[in-house]
Amino acid sequence: AQKITQTQPGMFVQEKEAVTLDCTYDTSDQSYGLFWYKQPSSGEMIFLIYQGSYDEQNATEGRYSLNFQKARKSANLVISASQLGDSAMYFCAMREGNNAGNMLTFGGGTRLMVKP
Amino acid sequence: GAVVSQHPSRVICKSGTSVKIECRSLDFQATTMFWYRQFPKQSLMLMATSNEGSKATYEQGVEKDKFLINHASLTLSTLTVTSAHPEDSSFYICSARPDTPGGGSPLHFGNGTRLTVT
């Protein structure tokens, strides 16, 4: 079974509007972390936001917020006030356990296109 | 912030030759580094976990004799693609996480290496 699922291969959003990118995950671990990365066409992976499994508050970082619904095992990324520069691939990822040596497993990604 | 430097950013080589890719953590120590591969329009797939001072751990289906990993110090890991073939053409990207306790620190990625084998 897929550990990280992103069901939207591509999304359009109008500039200045908000957009939600979906992510669901599957794990039997109690301790895990969820991450969102942005990958522009140049290829680098840019860390956006992190949510720990024990965090009670939804994470926020500037225009990014993570809608964490633990019971549903979802960790959707919300981008407010979209900008043209937000056009990129977005990957949801999970680290199981609480160890610096644990790798990230990535979802299939969502390509976001911001329309002017 | 934590920076990971990866070189080269782009390489073109002929079939049968070997290519070495370096991954350095510039301002932190990383006992563990990860090597991912990304084919066009696909996600990142973990190839191997590189452990300082010990053998790398390879994911299922990744040939350890073809993709040689050396993690010689706490700040440097190298991936050597040996006897490269056109099907090895891909985007290779390394990542590292500072050796600090707790689970919140993200993986920091290099800028990737686009390998083209002709």
mmCIF file with all atom_site columns, N, CA, C and O in Angstrom, chain A residues 35 37 39 41-45 47 50 91 95 98-108, chain B residues 32 34 36 38 42-44 46 49 91 93 97-98 100 102-107 109-111:
data_model
loop_
_atom_site.group_PDB
_atom_site.id
_atom_site.type_symbol
_atom_site.label_atom_id
_atom_site.label_alt_id
_atom_site.label_comp_id
_atom_site.label_asym_id
_atom_site.label_entity_id
_atom_site.label_seq_id
_atom_site.pdbx_PDB_ins_code
_atom_site.Cartn_x
_atom_site.Cartn_y
_atom_site.Cartn_z
_atom_site.occupancy
_atom_site.B_iso_or_equiv
_atom_site.pdbx_formal_charge
_atom_site.auth_seq_id
_atom_site.auth_comp_id
_atom_site.auth_asym_id
_atom_site.auth_atom_id
_atom_site.pdbx_PDB_model_num
ATOM 1   N N  . PHE A 1 35  ? 5.862  16.316 6.189   1.00 0.00 ? 35  PHE A N  1
ATOM 2   C CA . PHE A 1 35  ? 6.591  17.432 5.592   1.00 0.00 ? 35  PHE A CA 1
ATOM 3   C C  . PHE A 1 35  ? 5.980  17.774 4.236   1.00 0.00 ? 35  PHE A C  1
ATOM 4   O O  . PHE A 1 35  ? 5.468  16.898 3.534   1.00 0.00 ? 35  PHE A O  1
ATOM 5   N N  . TYR A 1 37  ? 7.291  19.757 0.686   1.00 0.00 ? 37  TYR A N  1
ATOM 6   C CA . TYR A 1 37  ? 8.394  20.354 -0.061  1.00 0.00 ? 37  TYR A CA 1
ATOM 7   C C  . TYR A 1 37  ? 7.862  20.900 -1.377  1.00 0.00 ? 37  TYR A C  1
ATOM 8   O O  . TYR A 1 37  ? 6.925  20.351 -1.970  1.00 0.00 ? 37  TYR A O  1
ATOM 9   N N  . GLN A 1 39  ? 9.117  21.864 -5.264  1.00 0.00 ? 39  GLN A N  1
ATOM 10  C CA . GLN A 1 39  ? 10.181 21.630 -6.244  1.00 0.00 ? 39  GLN A CA 1
ATOM 11  C C  . GLN A 1 39  ? 9.896  22.436 -7.508  1.00 0.00 ? 39  GLN A C  1
ATOM 12  O O  . GLN A 1 39  ? 9.067  22.051 -8.333  1.00 0.00 ? 39  GLN A O  1
ATOM 13  N N  . SER A 1 41  ? 10.914 24.143 -11.265 1.00 0.00 ? 41  SER A N  1
ATOM 14  C CA . SER A 1 41  ? 11.424 23.469 -12.459 1.00 0.00 ? 41  SER A CA 1
ATOM 15  C C  . SER A 1 41  ? 12.945 23.303 -12.423 1.00 0.00 ? 41  SER A C  1
ATOM 16  O O  . SER A 1 41  ? 13.482 22.412 -13.093 1.00 0.00 ? 41  SER A O  1
ATOM 17  N N  . SER A 1 42  ? 13.617 24.091 -11.635 1.00 0.00 ? 42  SER A N  1
ATOM 18  C CA . SER A 1 42  ? 15.076 23.966 -11.515 1.00 0.00 ? 42  SER A CA 1
ATOM 19  C C  . SER A 1 42  ? 15.490 22.712 -10.751 1.00 0.00 ? 42  SER A C  1
ATOM 20  O O  . SER A 1 42  ? 16.648 22.295 -10.825 1.00 0.00 ? 42  SER A O  1
ATOM 21  N N  . GLY A 1 43  ? 14.582 22.120 -10.010 1.00 0.00 ? 43  GLY A N  1
ATOM 22  C CA . GLY A 1 43  ? 14.860 20.827 -9.406  1.00 0.00 ? 43  GLY A CA 1
ATOM 23  C C  . GLY A 1 43  ? 15.136 20.807 -7.913  1.00 0.00 ? 43  GLY A C  1
ATOM 24  O O  . GLY A 1 43  ? 15.015 19.749 -7.290  1.00 0.00 ? 43  GLY A O  1
ATOM 25  N N  . GLU A 1 44  ? 15.511 21.938 -7.336  1.00 0.00 ? 44  GLU A N  1
ATOM 26  C CA . GLU A 1 44  ? 15.843 21.860 -5.910  1.00 0.00 ? 44  GLU A CA 1
ATOM 27  C C  . GLU A 1 44  ? 14.595 21.605 -5.080  1.00 0.00 ? 44  GLU A C  1
ATOM 28  O O  . GLU A 1 44  ? 13.490 21.933 -5.481  1.00 0.00 ? 44  GLU A O  1
ATOM 29  N N  . MET A 1 45  ? 14.796 20.996 -3.952  1.00 0.00 ? 45  MET A N  1
ATOM 30  C CA . MET A 1 45  ? 13.700 20.688 -3.030  1.00 0.00 ? 45  MET A CA 1
ATOM 31  C C  . MET A 1 45  ? 13.718 21.713 -1.902  1.00 0.00 ? 45  MET A C  1
ATOM 32  O O  . MET A 1 45  ? 14.690 21.814 -1.160  1.00 0.00 ? 45  MET A O  1
ATOM 33  N N  . PHE A 1 47  ? 12.094 23.047 1.512   1.00 0.00 ? 47  PHE A N  1
ATOM 34  C CA . PHE A 1 47  ? 11.252 22.674 2.651   1.00 0.00 ? 47  PHE A CA 1
ATOM 35  C C  . PHE A 1 47  ? 10.269 23.794 2.947   1.00 0.00 ? 47  PHE A C  1
ATOM 36  O O  . PHE A 1 47  ? 10.640 24.969 3.019   1.00 0.00 ? 47  PHE A O  1
ATOM 37  N N  . TYR A 1 50  ? 6.384  21.625 8.443   1.00 0.00 ? 50  TYR A N  1
ATOM 38  C CA . TYR A 1 50  ? 6.477  20.343 9.145   1.00 0.00 ? 50  TYR A CA 1
ATOM 39  C C  . TYR A 1 50  ? 5.356  20.244 10.182  1.00 0.00 ? 50  TYR A C  1
ATOM 40  O O  . TYR A 1 50  ? 5.003  21.227 10.849  1.00 0.00 ? 50  TYR A O  1
ATOM 41  N N  . PHE A 1 91  ? 5.436  18.231 -2.989  1.00 0.00 ? 91  PHE A N  1
ATOM 42  C CA . PHE A 1 91  ? 5.493  16.864 -2.499  1.00 0.00 ? 91  PHE A CA 1
ATOM 43  C C  . PHE A 1 91  ? 5.200  16.821 -1.008  1.00 0.00 ? 91  PHE A C  1
ATOM 44  O O  . PHE A 1 91  ? 5.765  17.588 -0.222  1.00 0.00 ? 91  PHE A O  1
ATOM 45  N N  . ARG A 1 95  ? 8.042  10.915 7.599   1.00 0.00 ? 95  ARG A N  1
ATOM 46  C CA . ARG A 1 95  ? 9.117  10.202 8.267   1.00 0.00 ? 95  ARG A CA 1
ATOM 47  C C  . ARG A 1 95  ? 8.488  9.414  9.399   1.00 0.00 ? 95  ARG A C  1
ATOM 48  O O  . ARG A 1 95  ? 7.828  10.000 10.249  1.00 0.00 ? 95  ARG A O  1
ATOM 49  N N  . ASN A 1 98  ? 11.022 8.591  15.199  1.00 0.00 ? 98  ASN A N  1
ATOM 50  C CA . ASN A 1 98  ? 11.520 9.879  15.674  1.00 0.00 ? 98  ASN A CA 1
ATOM 51  C C  . ASN A 1 98  ? 13.036 9.876  15.694  1.00 0.00 ? 98  ASN A C  1
ATOM 52  O O  . ASN A 1 98  ? 13.660 10.271 16.666  1.00 0.00 ? 98  ASN A O  1
ATOM 53  N N  . ASN A 1 99  ? 13.613 9.454  14.598  1.00 0.00 ? 99  ASN A N  1
ATOM 54  C CA . ASN A 1 99  ? 15.044 9.239  14.544  1.00 0.00 ? 99  ASN A CA 1
ATOM 55  C C  . ASN A 1 99  ? 15.623 10.018 13.380  1.00 0.00 ? 99  ASN A C  1
ATOM 56  O O  . ASN A 1 99  ? 15.070 9.988  12.272  1.00 0.00 ? 99  ASN A O  1
ATOM 57  N N  . ALA A 1 100 ? 16.718 10.714 13.636  1.00 0.00 ? 100 ALA A N  1
ATOM 58  C CA . ALA A 1 100 ? 17.347 11.477 12.559  1.00 0.00 ? 100 ALA A CA 1
ATOM 59  C C  . ALA A 1 100 ? 17.775 10.581 11.417  1.00 0.00 ? 100 ALA A C  1
ATOM 60  O O  . ALA A 1 100 ? 17.965 11.050 10.299  1.00 0.00 ? 100 ALA A O  1
ATOM 61  N N  . GLY A 1 101 ? 17.913 9.301  11.657  1.00 0.00 ? 101 GLY A N  1
ATOM 62  C CA . GLY A 1 101 ? 18.350 8.394  10.604  1.00 0.00 ? 101 GLY A CA 1
ATOM 63  C C  . GLY A 1 101 ? 17.235 7.835  9.754   1.00 0.00 ? 101 GLY A C  1
ATOM 64  O O  . GLY A 1 101 ? 17.490 7.041  8.855   1.00 0.00 ? 101 GLY A O  1
ATOM 65  N N  . ASN A 1 102 ? 16.024 8.259  10.027  1.00 0.00 ? 102 ASN A N  1
ATOM 66  C CA . ASN A 1 102 ? 14.903 7.735  9.246   1.00 0.00 ? 102 ASN A CA 1
ATOM 67  C C  . ASN A 1 102 ? 14.678 8.563  7.991   1.00 0.00 ? 102 ASN A C  1
ATOM 68  O O  . ASN A 1 102 ? 14.650 9.785  8.034   1.00 0.00 ? 102 ASN A O  1
ATOM 69  N N  . MET A 1 103 ? 14.476 7.853  6.879   1.00 0.00 ? 103 MET A N  1
ATOM 70  C CA . MET A 1 103 ? 14.340 8.580  5.628   1.00 0.00 ? 103 MET A CA 1
ATOM 71  C C  . MET A 1 103 ? 12.921 9.120  5.459   1.00 0.00 ? 103 MET A C  1
ATOM 72  O O  . MET A 1 103 ? 12.006 8.783  6.209   1.00 0.00 ? 103 MET A O  1
ATOM 73  N N  . LEU A 1 104 ? 12.746 9.947  4.471   1.00 0.00 ? 104 LEU A N  1
ATOM 74  C CA . LEU A 1 104 ? 11.423 10.445 4.091   1.00 0.00 ? 104 LEU A CA 1
ATOM 75  C C  . LEU A 1 104 ? 10.879 9.615  2.931   1.00 0.00 ? 104 LEU A C  1
ATOM 76  O O  . LEU A 1 104 ? 11.607 9.269  2.012   1.00 0.00 ? 104 LEU A O  1
ATOM 77  N N  . THR A 1 105 ? 9.597  9.321  3.028   1.00 0.00 ? 105 THR A N  1
ATOM 78  C CA . THR A 1 105 ? 8.895  8.687  1.917   1.00 0.00 ? 105 THR A CA 1
ATOM 79  C C  . THR A 1 105 ? 8.010  9.745  1.287   1.00 0.00 ? 105 THR A C  1
ATOM 80  O O  . THR A 1 105 ? 7.250  10.422 1.990   1.00 0.00 ? 105 THR A O  1
ATOM 81  N N  . PHE A 1 106 ? 8.083  9.853  -0.026  1.00 0.00 ? 106 PHE A N  1
ATOM 82  C CA . PHE A 1 106 ? 7.394  10.926 -0.723  1.00 0.00 ? 106 PHE A CA 1
ATOM 83  C C  . PHE A 1 106 ? 6.142  10.437 -1.432  1.00 0.00 ? 106 PHE A C  1
ATOM 84  O O  . PHE A 1 106 ? 6.075  9.295  -1.902  1.00 0.00 ? 106 PHE A O  1
ATOM 85  N N  . GLY A 1 107 ? 5.162  11.322 -1.514  1.00 0.00 ? 107 GLY A N  1
ATOM 86  C CA . GLY A 1 107 ? 4.006  11.075 -2.349  1.00 0.00 ? 107 GLY A CA 1
ATOM 87  C C  . GLY A 1 107 ? 4.341  11.361 -3.803  1.00 0.00 ? 107 GLY A C  1
ATOM 88  O O  . GLY A 1 107 ? 5.451  11.792 -4.124  1.00 0.00 ? 107 GLY A O  1
ATOM 89  N N  . GLY A 1 108 ? 3.373  11.136 -4.663  1.00 0.00 ? 108 GLY A N  1
ATOM 90  C CA . GLY A 1 108 ? 3.598  11.283 -6.096  1.00 0.00 ? 108 GLY A CA 1
ATOM 91  C C  . GLY A 1 108 ? 3.692  12.725 -6.576  1.00 0.00 ? 108 GLY A C  1
ATOM 92  O O  . GLY A 1 108 ? 4.107  12.967 -7.713  1.00 0.00 ? 108 GLY A O  1
ATOM 93  N N  . THR B 2 32  ? 23.971 10.483 8.785   1.00 0.00 ? 32  THR B N  1
ATOM 94  C CA . THR B 2 32  ? 23.178 9.791  7.776   1.00 0.00 ? 32  THR B CA 1
ATOM 95  C C  . THR B 2 32  ? 22.813 10.747 6.644   1.00 0.00 ? 32  THR B C  1
ATOM 96  O O  . THR B 2 32  ? 22.384 11.867 6.908   1.00 0.00 ? 32  THR B O  1
ATOM 97  N N  . PHE B 2 34  ? 20.943 10.629 2.570   1.00 0.00 ? 34  PHE B N  1
ATOM 98  C CA . PHE B 2 34  ? 20.075 9.816  1.737   1.00 0.00 ? 34  PHE B CA 1
ATOM 99  C C  . PHE B 2 34  ? 20.280 10.185 0.277   1.00 0.00 ? 34  PHE B C  1
ATOM 100 O O  . PHE B 2 34  ? 20.446 11.359 -0.062  1.00 0.00 ? 34  PHE B O  1
ATOM 101 N N  . TYR B 2 36  ? 18.410 9.965  -3.372  1.00 0.00 ? 36  TYR B N  1
ATOM 102 C CA . TYR B 2 36  ? 17.151 9.744  -4.067  1.00 0.00 ? 36  TYR B CA 1
ATOM 103 C C  . TYR B 2 36  ? 17.381 9.853  -5.575  1.00 0.00 ? 36  TYR B C  1
ATOM 104 O O  . TYR B 2 36  ? 18.294 10.534 -6.047  1.00 0.00 ? 36  TYR B O  1
ATOM 105 N N  . GLN B 2 38  ? 15.073 10.617 -9.192  1.00 0.00 ? 38  GLN B N  1
ATOM 106 C CA . GLN B 2 38  ? 13.786 11.111 -9.670  1.00 0.00 ? 38  GLN B CA 1
ATOM 107 C C  . GLN B 2 38  ? 13.770 11.069 -11.182 1.00 0.00 ? 38  GLN B C  1
ATOM 108 O O  . GLN B 2 38  ? 14.548 11.767 -11.850 1.00 0.00 ? 38  GLN B O  1
ATOM 109 N N  . GLN B 2 42  ? 8.053  12.248 -12.156 1.00 0.00 ? 42  GLN B N  1
ATOM 110 C CA . GLN B 2 42  ? 7.778  11.279 -11.102 1.00 0.00 ? 42  GLN B CA 1
ATOM 111 C C  . GLN B 2 42  ? 8.265  11.802 -9.756  1.00 0.00 ? 42  GLN B C  1
ATOM 112 O O  . GLN B 2 42  ? 8.875  12.864 -9.665  1.00 0.00 ? 42  GLN B O  1
ATOM 113 N N  . SER B 2 43  ? 7.979  11.034 -8.737  1.00 0.00 ? 43  SER B N  1
ATOM 114 C CA . SER B 2 43  ? 8.365  11.436 -7.389  1.00 0.00 ? 43  SER B CA 1
ATOM 115 C C  . SER B 2 43  ? 9.795  11.015 -7.092  1.00 0.00 ? 43  SER B C  1
ATOM 116 O O  . SER B 2 43  ? 10.458 10.365 -7.914  1.00 0.00 ? 43  SER B O  1
ATOM 117 N N  . LEU B 2 44  ? 10.259 11.396 -5.917  1.00 0.00 ? 44  LEU B N  1
ATOM 118 C CA . LEU B 2 44  ? 11.585 10.985 -5.471  1.00 0.00 ? 44  LEU B CA 1
ATOM 119 C C  . LEU B 2 44  ? 11.507 9.569  -4.907  1.00 0.00 ? 44  LEU B C  1
ATOM 120 O O  . LEU B 2 44  ? 10.648 9.273  -4.071  1.00 0.00 ? 44  LEU B O  1
ATOM 121 N N  . LEU B 2 46  ? 13.727 6.698  -2.928  1.00 0.00 ? 46  LEU B N  1
ATOM 122 C CA . LEU B 2 46  ? 14.940 6.478  -2.159  1.00 0.00 ? 46  LEU B CA 1
ATOM 123 C C  . LEU B 2 46  ? 15.749 5.352  -2.778  1.00 0.00 ? 46  LEU B C  1
ATOM 124 O O  . LEU B 2 46  ? 15.223 4.273  -3.041  1.00 0.00 ? 46  LEU B O  1
ATOM 125 N N  . THR B 2 49  ? 20.482 4.618  1.853   1.00 0.00 ? 49  THR B N  1
ATOM 126 C CA . THR B 2 49  ? 20.808 5.404  3.033   1.00 0.00 ? 49  THR B CA 1
ATOM 127 C C  . THR B 2 49  ? 22.306 5.272  3.270   1.00 0.00 ? 49  THR B C  1
ATOM 128 O O  . THR B 2 49  ? 22.833 4.155  3.384   1.00 0.00 ? 49  THR B O  1
ATOM 129 N N  . PHE B 2 91  ? 17.605 12.248 -12.537 1.00 0.00 ? 91  PHE B N  1
ATOM 130 C CA . PHE B 2 91  ? 17.945 13.336 -11.614 1.00 0.00 ? 91  PHE B CA 1
ATOM 131 C C  . PHE B 2 91  ? 18.257 12.685 -10.277 1.00 0.00 ? 91  PHE B C  1
ATOM 132 O O  . PHE B 2 91  ? 17.407 11.998 -9.707  1.00 0.00 ? 91  PHE B O  1
ATOM 133 N N  . ILE B 2 93  ? 19.428 13.185 -6.357  1.00 0.00 ? 93  ILE B N  1
ATOM 134 C CA . ILE B 2 93  ? 19.420 14.263 -5.366  1.00 0.00 ? 93  ILE B CA 1
ATOM 135 C C  . ILE B 2 93  ? 19.731 13.678 -3.995  1.00 0.00 ? 93  ILE B C  1
ATOM 136 O O  . ILE B 2 93  ? 19.187 12.644 -3.605  1.00 0.00 ? 93  ILE B O  1
ATOM 137 N N  . ARG B 2 97  ? 20.271 15.402 7.174   1.00 0.00 ? 97  ARG B N  1
ATOM 138 C CA . ARG B 2 97  ? 19.571 16.003 8.303   1.00 0.00 ? 97  ARG B CA 1
ATOM 139 C C  . ARG B 2 97  ? 20.572 16.180 9.432   1.00 0.00 ? 97  ARG B C  1
ATOM 140 O O  . ARG B 2 97  ? 21.369 15.283 9.695   1.00 0.00 ? 97  ARG B O  1
ATOM 141 N N  . PRO B 2 98  ? 20.553 17.322 10.074  1.00 0.00 ? 98  PRO B N  1
ATOM 142 C CA . PRO B 2 98  ? 21.524 17.542 11.158  1.00 0.00 ? 98  PRO B CA 1
ATOM 143 C C  . PRO B 2 98  ? 21.400 16.488 12.248  1.00 0.00 ? 98  PRO B C  1
ATOM 144 O O  . PRO B 2 98  ? 20.299 16.012 12.551  1.00 0.00 ? 98  PRO B O  1
ATOM 145 N N  . THR B 2 100 ? 20.817 16.174 15.260  1.00 0.00 ? 100 THR B N  1
ATOM 146 C CA . THR B 2 100 ? 20.254 16.721 16.493  1.00 0.00 ? 100 THR B CA 1
ATOM 147 C C  . THR B 2 100 ? 19.088 15.844 16.905  1.00 0.00 ? 100 THR B C  1
ATOM 148 O O  . THR B 2 100 ? 18.424 15.243 16.064  1.00 0.00 ? 100 THR B O  1
ATOM 149 N N  . GLY B 2 102 ? 15.384 14.574 18.236  1.00 0.00 ? 102 GLY B N  1
ATOM 150 C CA . GLY B 2 102 ? 14.035 15.022 17.926  1.00 0.00 ? 102 GLY B CA 1
ATOM 151 C C  . GLY B 2 102 ? 13.709 14.838 16.461  1.00 0.00 ? 102 GLY B C  1
ATOM 152 O O  . GLY B 2 102 ? 14.587 14.683 15.631  1.00 0.00 ? 102 GLY B O  1
ATOM 153 N N  . GLY B 2 103 ? 12.450 14.868 16.169  1.00 0.00 ? 103 GLY B N  1
ATOM 154 C CA . GLY B 2 103 ? 12.016 14.528 14.817  1.00 0.00 ? 103 GLY B CA 1
ATOM 155 C C  . GLY B 2 103 ? 11.643 15.688 13.941  1.00 0.00 ? 103 GLY B C  1
ATOM 156 O O  . GLY B 2 103 ? 11.259 15.495 12.801  1.00 0.00 ? 103 GLY B O  1
ATOM 157 N N  . GLY B 2 104 ? 11.768 16.912 14.459  1.00 0.00 ? 104 GLY B N  1
ATOM 158 C CA . GLY B 2 104 ? 11.192 18.014 13.694  1.00 0.00 ? 104 GLY B CA 1
ATOM 159 C C  . GLY B 2 104 ? 12.059 18.577 12.611  1.00 0.00 ? 104 GLY B C  1
ATOM 160 O O  . GLY B 2 104 ? 11.555 19.248 11.719  1.00 0.00 ? 104 GLY B O  1
ATOM 161 N N  . SER B 2 105 ? 13.342 18.338 12.654  1.00 0.00 ? 105 SER B N  1
ATOM 162 C CA . SER B 2 105 ? 14.178 18.982 11.654  1.00 0.00 ? 105 SER B CA 1
ATOM 163 C C  . SER B 2 105 ? 14.005 18.283 10.314  1.00 0.00 ? 105 SER B C  1
ATOM 164 O O  . SER B 2 105 ? 13.999 17.054 10.235  1.00 0.00 ? 105 SER B O  1
ATOM 165 N N  . PRO B 2 106 ? 13.836 19.075 9.271   1.00 0.00 ? 106 PRO B N  1
ATOM 166 C CA . PRO B 2 106 ? 13.578 18.466 7.965   1.00 0.00 ? 106 PRO B CA 1
ATOM 167 C C  . PRO B 2 106 ? 14.854 17.956 7.324   1.00 0.00 ? 106 PRO B C  1
ATOM 168 O O  . PRO B 2 106 ? 15.954 18.283 7.744   1.00 0.00 ? 106 PRO B O  1
ATOM 169 N N  . LEU B 2 107 ? 14.693 17.146 6.303   1.00 0.00 ? 107 LEU B N  1
ATOM 170 C CA . LEU B 2 107 ? 15.821 16.818 5.450   1.00 0.00 ? 107 LEU B CA 1
ATOM 171 C C  . LEU B 2 107 ? 16.146 18.037 4.596   1.00 0.00 ? 107 LEU B C  1
ATOM 172 O O  . LEU B 2 107 ? 15.243 18.702 4.085   1.00 0.00 ? 107 LEU B O  1
ATOM 173 N N  . PHE B 2 109 ? 18.051 19.268 1.228   1.00 0.00 ? 109 PHE B N  1
ATOM 174 C CA . PHE B 2 109 ? 18.422 18.661 -0.030  1.00 0.00 ? 109 PHE B CA 1
ATOM 175 C C  . PHE B 2 109 ? 19.492 19.460 -0.762  1.00 0.00 ? 109 PHE B C  1
ATOM 176 O O  . PHE B 2 109 ? 19.532 20.703 -0.681  1.00 0.00 ? 109 PHE B O  1
ATOM 177 N N  . GLY B 2 110 ? 20.332 18.729 -1.467  1.00 0.00 ? 110 GLY B N  1
ATOM 178 C CA . GLY B 2 110 ? 21.197 19.368 -2.436  1.00 0.00 ? 110 GLY B CA 1
ATOM 179 C C  . GLY B 2 110 ? 20.361 19.805 -3.623  1.00 0.00 ? 110 GLY B C  1
ATOM 180 O O  . GLY B 2 110 ? 19.166 19.503 -3.705  1.00 0.00 ? 110 GLY B O  1
ATOM 181 N N  . ASN B 2 111 ? 20.978 20.488 -4.551  1.00 0.00 ? 111 ASN B N  1
ATOM 182 C CA . ASN B 2 111 ? 20.240 20.975 -5.718  1.00 0.00 ? 111 ASN B CA 1
ATOM 183 C C  . ASN B 2 111 ? 20.100 19.934 -6.812  1.00 0.00 ? 111 ASN B C  1
ATOM 184 O O  . ASN B 2 111 ? 19.492 20.207 -7.844  1.00 0.00 ? 111 ASN B O  1
#
